[in-house]
Amino acid sequence: MAKQKKNRDRILIVDDNSEITDVVSMTLDEEGYPCLVANSGEQALSILGNGSGEFSLALIDVKMPGMSGLELLETAMSEYPDMGVMMISGSQDMAQAVEAMRRGALDFISKPFETELLIPRIQKALERVHLERDNREYQKFLEEKVDSRTTALISKHRSLQKLYLSTVEAIVRAIEAKDPYTVGHSKRVSKYCARIAEKLNVPVADLNDIEIAGLLHDVGKIGISDAILAKPSRLSIEEYESIKEHPLISLKIIEPIQELNRVKLFVKHHHEKWDGTGYPDRLKEEGIPVGARILSVADAFDTMWIGRQYHASWDLDTVIEEFKRNRGTQFDPAVVDAFIELVTHDQSAFDLIRQENPPRFSQNGTLRSGS
Ligand SMILES: [Fe+2]
Ligand SMILES: [Fe+2]
């Protein structure tokens, strides 16, 4: 039965598969979202163009006969900039879905999906649509206030920044779409990185890059099979070799973004070890970029402190012991020292990071996540 609440946001569902459009429109209807269905890209454009009112969001299937989801995305983004787009993809279309996000889609959801997961993802996408609309209005207001030359400069700067940030956000959403459990991990690691980098007095520009690297370091896991990522027991040698490819896949994904040049180095080398036995390049000691050395400690800390599907979380004393044991072999001694001092004197800051970005437990209560 339809709920009482009424949402103002209209949603267009575009998919050639009527089973999907039926399920999605029913779920949206129950949540009070007015929606319309199109069975092809061409039909979607005619609905959008016939003046039947504004849509806040379009859910677009990546693969459709005739106009593809990507083509529809391009047209929708240029002709209806106030409407957000979220892609629906089959698991074999993952690469295209990632490409769609690089081109500006807000999110993608893979088929088959649980209907209860759909609404929160849609709400998140709508939040972003509203925020961007408000931003545009604010920017318009500012532009009317200042003289034209200044306006042009500010707006150019903003659009560059926005482009940069939206690309970073799109990539983080790609991780979420693939493995929701990784989201908490990436955010926590990013925040630990910032604390450690600050403690080590690294320059502010580097600190920013290290923080972003923390957020993006595992984005390459989008290229690793779900069966391996979600395996509830220890990995076989072959599976471990496949996981080891993720820093290079991460690099490939962020390669085109020039602003991320330093970040790329940190991401690529976050599994190198101080004694030269890590991967992918077996770099050693100071040869490993400082951001990667910090990231390595932050990443390992999260794995130990939060736990994984195959081992429970450790208490802080055990974690510190483990870092001391691997100081100078796996980890940069200076980074370990800074980290131990931080965590010993300001444990509450780390507790807060964990509270704000809690790990997500699977139904049987075990943790599922990658490192
Ligand atoms: Fe990693
Ligand atoms: Fe990680």
Coordinates of N, CA and C and ligand atoms in Angstrom, one line a residue, residues 217-218 221 246 270-271 299 371, ligand 1:
H217 N 42.6 4.7 -2.3 CA 43.6 3.7 -2.4 C 43.1 2.3 -2.9
D218 N 41.9 1.9 -2.5 CA 41.4 0.6 -2.9 C 40.4 0.7 -4.1
K221 N 39.8 -2.1 -6.5 CA 39.1 -3.4 -6.1 C 37.8 -3.6 -7.0
H246 N 45.2 -4.8 -7.3 CA 44.4 -3.6 -7.1 C 45.1 -2.3 -7.1
H270 N 50.8 1.9 -2.1 CA 50.4 1.7 -0.7 C 50.7 0.3 -0.1
H271 N 51.1 -0.7 -1.0 CA 51.4 -2.0 -0.4 C 52.9 -2.3 -0.5
D299 N 46.3 2.0 6.7 CA 45.5 0.9 6.1 C 45.6 -0.3 7.0
S371 N 41.3 -5.1 2.3 CA 42.3 -4.3 3.0 C 42.8 -3.2 2.1
Ligands
FE1 FE 44.9 -1.9 -0.7

